[in-house]
Short mmCIF file of C-alpha atoms and ligand atoms in Angstrom, two decimals:
data_model
loop_
_atom_site.label_atom_id
_atom_site.label_comp_id
_atom_site.label_asym_id
_atom_site.label_seq_id
_atom_site.Cartn_x
_atom_site.Cartn_y
_atom_site.Cartn_z
CA MET A 327 10.57 -33.57 -84.83
CA GLY A 328 12.57 -32.02 -82.19
CA ARG A 329 15.90 -31.58 -81.24
CA ARG A 330 14.69 -32.54 -77.28
CA ALA A 331 13.53 -35.11 -75.56
CA LEU A 332 10.06 -34.53 -74.69
CA ARG A 333 8.81 -33.86 -71.38
CA ARG A 334 6.59 -36.15 -70.34
CA PRO A 335 2.65 -34.95 -69.76
CA ASP A 336 1.81 -36.34 -65.77
CA PRO A 337 -0.62 -38.83 -66.12
CA ALA A 338 -2.22 -38.02 -63.63
CA VAL A 339 -3.57 -34.54 -65.56
CA ASP A 340 -7.22 -35.47 -66.31
CA LEU A 341 -6.92 -34.91 -71.52
CA SER A 342 -10.07 -35.89 -72.54
CA ALA A 343 -11.69 -32.59 -73.04
CA HIS A 344 -8.58 -32.02 -74.50
CA LEU A 345 -7.47 -34.60 -76.97
CA LYS A 346 -9.99 -36.93 -78.99
CA THR A 347 -8.69 -39.88 -81.06
CA PHE A 348 -10.45 -39.71 -84.82
CA ASP A 349 -13.77 -42.29 -83.33
CA GLU A 350 -14.35 -39.43 -80.21
CA LEU A 351 -15.16 -36.68 -82.24
CA PRO A 352 -18.11 -36.60 -83.24
CA SER A 353 -19.35 -37.56 -86.24
CA PRO A 354 -21.58 -36.48 -88.26
CA TRP A 355 -19.21 -33.42 -87.99
CA ASP A 356 -21.13 -31.83 -84.62
CA ALA A 357 -18.17 -28.77 -83.62
CA ALA A 358 -21.02 -27.22 -80.51
CA ALA A 359 -20.74 -30.49 -79.24
CA LEU A 360 -16.78 -30.59 -79.64
CA PHE A 361 -15.76 -27.14 -77.64
CA GLY A 362 -19.37 -26.57 -76.02
CA ARG A 363 -20.38 -23.31 -78.20
CA VAL A 364 -20.67 -22.28 -81.32
CA ALA A 365 -17.76 -19.63 -82.57
CA SER A 366 -16.23 -19.74 -85.25
CA LEU A 367 -13.26 -22.98 -85.84
CA GLU A 368 -10.30 -22.56 -87.04
CA VAL A 369 -7.36 -25.72 -87.77
CA GLU A 370 -3.92 -26.55 -87.81
CA VAL A 371 -2.81 -29.38 -89.57
CA GLY A 372 0.22 -31.02 -88.17
CA CYS A 373 0.16 -28.99 -84.68
CA GLY A 374 3.93 -30.76 -83.30
CA LYS A 375 4.94 -29.18 -80.24
CA GLY A 376 1.56 -27.19 -80.03
CA LEU A 377 3.06 -24.24 -79.94
CA PHE A 378 0.47 -22.03 -82.20
CA MET A 379 -1.98 -23.72 -81.24
CA ARG A 380 -1.44 -22.49 -77.45
CA THR A 381 -0.51 -19.01 -78.05
CA ALA A 382 -3.29 -18.74 -80.01
CA ALA A 383 -5.58 -20.07 -78.12
CA ALA A 384 -5.06 -17.57 -75.23
CA ARG A 385 -4.80 -14.24 -78.53
CA TYR A 386 -8.53 -15.74 -79.77
CA PRO A 387 -10.66 -16.00 -76.87
CA ASP A 388 -13.56 -16.51 -78.68
CA VAL A 389 -12.24 -18.40 -80.90
CA ASN A 390 -12.64 -22.01 -81.87
CA PHE A 391 -9.16 -23.56 -82.43
CA LEU A 392 -8.53 -27.58 -83.68
CA GLY A 393 -5.25 -29.05 -84.09
CA ILE A 394 -4.27 -32.10 -85.59
CA GLU A 395 -1.38 -34.01 -85.06
CA VAL A 396 -0.72 -37.42 -86.19
CA SER A 397 2.27 -38.09 -83.54
CA ARG A 398 0.53 -39.39 -80.61
CA LYS A 399 2.84 -39.05 -79.01
CA TYR A 400 2.92 -34.50 -80.09
CA ALA A 401 -0.23 -34.01 -79.36
CA ARG A 402 -0.92 -35.12 -76.45
CA PHE A 403 2.10 -32.81 -74.94
CA SER A 404 -0.37 -30.09 -76.51
CA ALA A 405 -3.02 -31.05 -75.12
CA ALA A 406 -1.29 -31.11 -71.62
CA ALA A 407 0.46 -28.06 -72.96
CA LEU A 408 -3.48 -26.52 -73.57
CA VAL A 409 -4.48 -27.80 -70.30
CA ALA A 410 -2.30 -26.13 -68.30
CA ARG A 411 -2.97 -22.89 -69.33
CA GLY A 412 -6.82 -23.99 -69.19
CA LEU A 413 -7.11 -24.00 -73.05
CA ASP A 414 -11.08 -24.47 -73.25
CA ASN A 415 -11.30 -23.30 -76.44
CA ALA A 416 -8.50 -25.25 -78.17
CA VAL A 417 -8.59 -28.97 -79.22
CA MET A 418 -6.19 -31.67 -79.95
CA VAL A 419 -6.80 -34.90 -81.77
CA ALA A 420 -4.48 -37.25 -82.18
CA GLY A 421 -5.27 -38.48 -86.08
CA ASP A 422 -3.73 -37.75 -89.72
CA ALA A 423 -5.43 -34.42 -90.31
CA LEU A 424 -6.15 -36.21 -94.72
CA ARG A 425 -8.41 -38.18 -92.70
CA VAL A 426 -10.23 -35.83 -90.89
CA LEU A 427 -10.26 -32.58 -93.31
CA ASP A 428 -11.38 -35.76 -96.61
CA GLU A 429 -14.04 -38.07 -93.78
CA LEU A 430 -15.60 -34.65 -91.65
CA LEU A 431 -15.09 -31.48 -91.84
CA PRO A 432 -18.80 -30.70 -93.53
CA ASP A 433 -18.58 -27.61 -96.77
CA ALA A 434 -17.99 -23.97 -95.76
CA SER A 435 -17.21 -24.78 -91.43
CA VAL A 436 -13.66 -23.51 -91.22
CA ALA A 437 -11.77 -19.36 -91.09
CA ALA A 438 -9.07 -20.60 -91.40
CA VAL A 439 -7.00 -23.15 -91.78
CA HIS A 440 -3.08 -23.90 -90.15
CA VAL A 441 0.30 -26.01 -91.82
CA TYR A 442 2.98 -24.94 -90.72
CA PHE A 443 7.26 -25.97 -91.66
CA PRO A 444 4.93 -29.61 -93.01
CA ASP A 445 7.39 -32.44 -92.84
CA PRO A 446 9.66 -31.47 -96.48
CA TRP A 447 10.08 -35.28 -97.76
CA TRP A 448 13.22 -34.42 -98.89
CA LYS A 449 13.56 -37.35 -101.05
CA LYS A 450 11.58 -37.88 -104.68
CA ARG A 451 10.57 -41.13 -104.40
CA HIS A 452 8.53 -39.70 -101.00
CA LYS A 453 7.39 -36.76 -101.92
CA LYS A 454 4.65 -38.27 -101.95
CA ARG A 455 3.97 -38.80 -98.60
CA ARG A 456 4.35 -34.67 -97.90
CA VAL A 457 0.92 -33.85 -96.90
CA MET A 458 0.42 -30.74 -99.60
CA ARG A 459 -1.28 -32.73 -101.60
CA GLU A 460 -4.04 -31.69 -104.53
CA SER A 461 -6.39 -33.91 -102.08
CA LEU A 462 -5.91 -32.12 -99.52
CA VAL A 463 -5.49 -28.34 -100.97
CA ARG A 464 -9.01 -29.65 -103.01
CA ASP A 465 -10.42 -30.42 -99.41
CA ILE A 466 -9.00 -27.23 -98.04
CA GLN A 467 -11.03 -25.34 -100.57
CA ARG A 468 -14.09 -27.38 -99.92
CA ALA A 469 -14.05 -26.91 -96.07
CA LEU A 470 -12.56 -23.16 -95.48
CA TRP A 471 -15.22 -20.27 -96.09
CA PRO A 472 -15.88 -17.33 -97.97
CA GLY A 473 -13.77 -15.18 -97.53
CA GLY A 474 -11.55 -18.18 -94.69
CA SER A 475 -8.29 -18.12 -95.52
CA LEU A 476 -5.45 -20.47 -95.42
CA HIS A 477 -1.82 -19.85 -93.98
CA PHE A 478 1.53 -21.38 -95.07
CA TRP A 479 5.10 -21.36 -94.51
CA THR A 480 7.53 -23.64 -95.16
CA ASP A 481 12.01 -23.33 -94.62
CA VAL A 482 12.27 -25.20 -97.91
CA GLU A 483 11.85 -22.88 -100.87
CA GLU A 484 11.23 -26.01 -103.37
CA TYR A 485 8.23 -26.95 -101.38
CA PHE A 486 7.45 -23.96 -101.23
CA GLN A 487 7.15 -23.06 -104.87
CA THR A 488 6.11 -26.52 -105.79
CA THR A 489 2.82 -26.15 -102.96
CA LEU A 490 1.49 -22.40 -104.40
CA GLU A 491 1.84 -24.02 -108.52
CA LEU A 492 -0.39 -26.68 -106.89
CA ILE A 493 -2.95 -24.55 -104.89
CA ALA A 494 -3.87 -22.73 -108.74
CA GLU A 495 -3.59 -25.72 -110.51
CA VAL A 496 -7.00 -28.02 -108.51
CA SER A 497 -8.17 -24.74 -106.69
CA THR A 498 -9.90 -21.33 -107.14
CA LEU A 499 -7.67 -20.61 -103.97
CA GLN A 500 -7.01 -16.40 -104.28
CA GLY A 501 -3.07 -15.59 -103.23
CA PRO A 502 -0.77 -15.86 -102.46
CA LEU A 503 -1.29 -12.89 -100.74
CA GLN A 504 2.15 -11.90 -99.01
CA VAL A 505 2.53 -12.31 -95.42
CA ALA A 506 5.59 -9.93 -93.57
CA GLU A 507 8.04 -11.60 -91.30
CA THR A 508 7.12 -9.55 -87.83
CA PRO A 509 10.28 -9.64 -84.99
CA ALA A 510 10.32 -12.10 -81.95
CA GLU A 511 9.57 -9.20 -79.23
CA HIS A 512 10.58 -12.54 -76.25
CA ASP A 513 11.61 -15.40 -76.95
CA MET A 514 8.41 -17.97 -77.57
CA ALA A 515 7.01 -14.32 -79.54
CA TYR A 516 6.46 -17.34 -82.51
CA ARG A 517 4.35 -18.39 -85.16
CA THR A 518 5.00 -22.05 -84.67
CA HIS A 519 8.68 -23.97 -82.86
CA PHE A 520 9.65 -24.92 -86.57
CA GLU A 521 8.97 -21.02 -86.78
CA ARG A 522 11.42 -20.43 -83.51
CA ARG A 523 13.94 -23.17 -85.20
CA THR A 524 14.88 -21.60 -88.19
CA ARG A 525 15.59 -18.21 -88.48
CA LEU A 526 17.91 -18.28 -84.85
CA ASP A 527 18.80 -20.69 -87.91
CA GLU A 528 19.20 -17.62 -89.49
CA GLN A 529 17.70 -18.54 -92.84
CA PRO A 530 14.58 -17.97 -94.59
CA VAL A 531 10.90 -18.35 -93.26
CA TYR A 532 8.85 -18.76 -96.62
CA ARG A 533 4.93 -18.04 -96.17
CA ALA A 534 1.98 -17.19 -97.87
CA GLU A 535 -1.03 -16.82 -97.31
CA PHE A 536 -4.13 -17.67 -99.10
CA ARG A 537 -8.35 -16.87 -98.27
CA ARG A 538 -11.10 -19.04 -100.52
CA GLU A 539 -12.99 -16.46 -102.95
CA GLU A 540 -16.62 -14.32 -101.33
C1 LIG B 2079 7.75 -30.89 -89.10
S1 LIG B 2079 6.93 -30.31 -87.53
C2 LIG B 2079 6.31 -28.93 -87.97
C3 LIG B 2079 5.57 -29.23 -86.86
C4 LIG B 2079 4.82 -27.71 -87.03
N1 LIG B 2079 3.99 -27.76 -87.22
C5 LIG B 2079 5.73 -26.64 -86.07
O1 LIG B 2079 5.46 -25.95 -87.76
O2 LIG B 2079 7.00 -26.25 -85.34
C6 LIG B 2079 5.57 -31.55 -88.98
C7 LIG B 2079 4.44 -31.75 -88.00
O3 LIG B 2079 3.03 -32.63 -89.42
C8 LIG B 2079 2.43 -33.53 -88.38
N2 LIG B 2079 2.16 -34.34 -88.73
C9 LIG B 2079 2.70 -35.32 -90.66
N3 LIG B 2079 1.59 -35.66 -91.38
C10 LIG B 2079 1.10 -35.68 -90.36
C11 LIG B 2079 -0.52 -35.55 -90.84
N4 LIG B 2079 -0.93 -36.35 -91.97
N5 LIG B 2079 -1.87 -35.44 -89.94
C12 LIG B 2079 -1.45 -34.67 -88.61
N6 LIG B 2079 -0.43 -34.25 -88.37
C13 LIG B 2079 0.91 -34.77 -89.48
C14 LIG B 2079 3.70 -35.27 -87.72
O4 LIG B 2079 3.96 -35.68 -87.43
C15 LIG B 2079 5.10 -33.18 -86.90
O5 LIG B 2079 4.70 -33.11 -85.80
#
């Protein structure tokens, strides 16, 4: 996904507490066992290089963060960044977010789901590969607890509009709530690497937030 080659994490660093495969996750789901504590849980779908995971985990130490990234290389990179910063409230899954939400996350177990800049799959015949599809929207609604939120940002206006229509059609999530753009106070003060890239290219970012009804 990135323009630059990814730095390889030091193989001597122990990632075992911060990087899991699907089969290593507790089944049935047990967030307290995975994180070693009970806390509210936020989930990111498609973390890329993991900027959101590390900044959010550092900023909200009382929240547990589960990042799901299908590319093992990026999941490892993101996990290594968590280890380097001593962030024990965040765990990466190298796996398919569709499967984690469908098969593992129980009803009303998640405070927020974050989906930032999902792959657009531009070609018409590839659009069915998009992660924001009916099954995921239904799983997000089911997994969010009442009052929980879905954050969806993209740089692709057509993906944004299609997803807003899909959410309205197949869920009762309330929104879209307006999300204002905040000024970047420093070079990495962006929600994700793709937000950084898009804004430095002076392209628009489409942002929406939805809430599960109380
Ligand atoms: C365009 S990148 C955006 C990365 C990051 N969210 C950002 O904004 O910088 C999309 C990421 O989603 C990942 N991805 C795509 N499908 C996925 C799935 N089903 N489960 C987990 N990750 C997925 C890709 O491997 C890629 O890293």
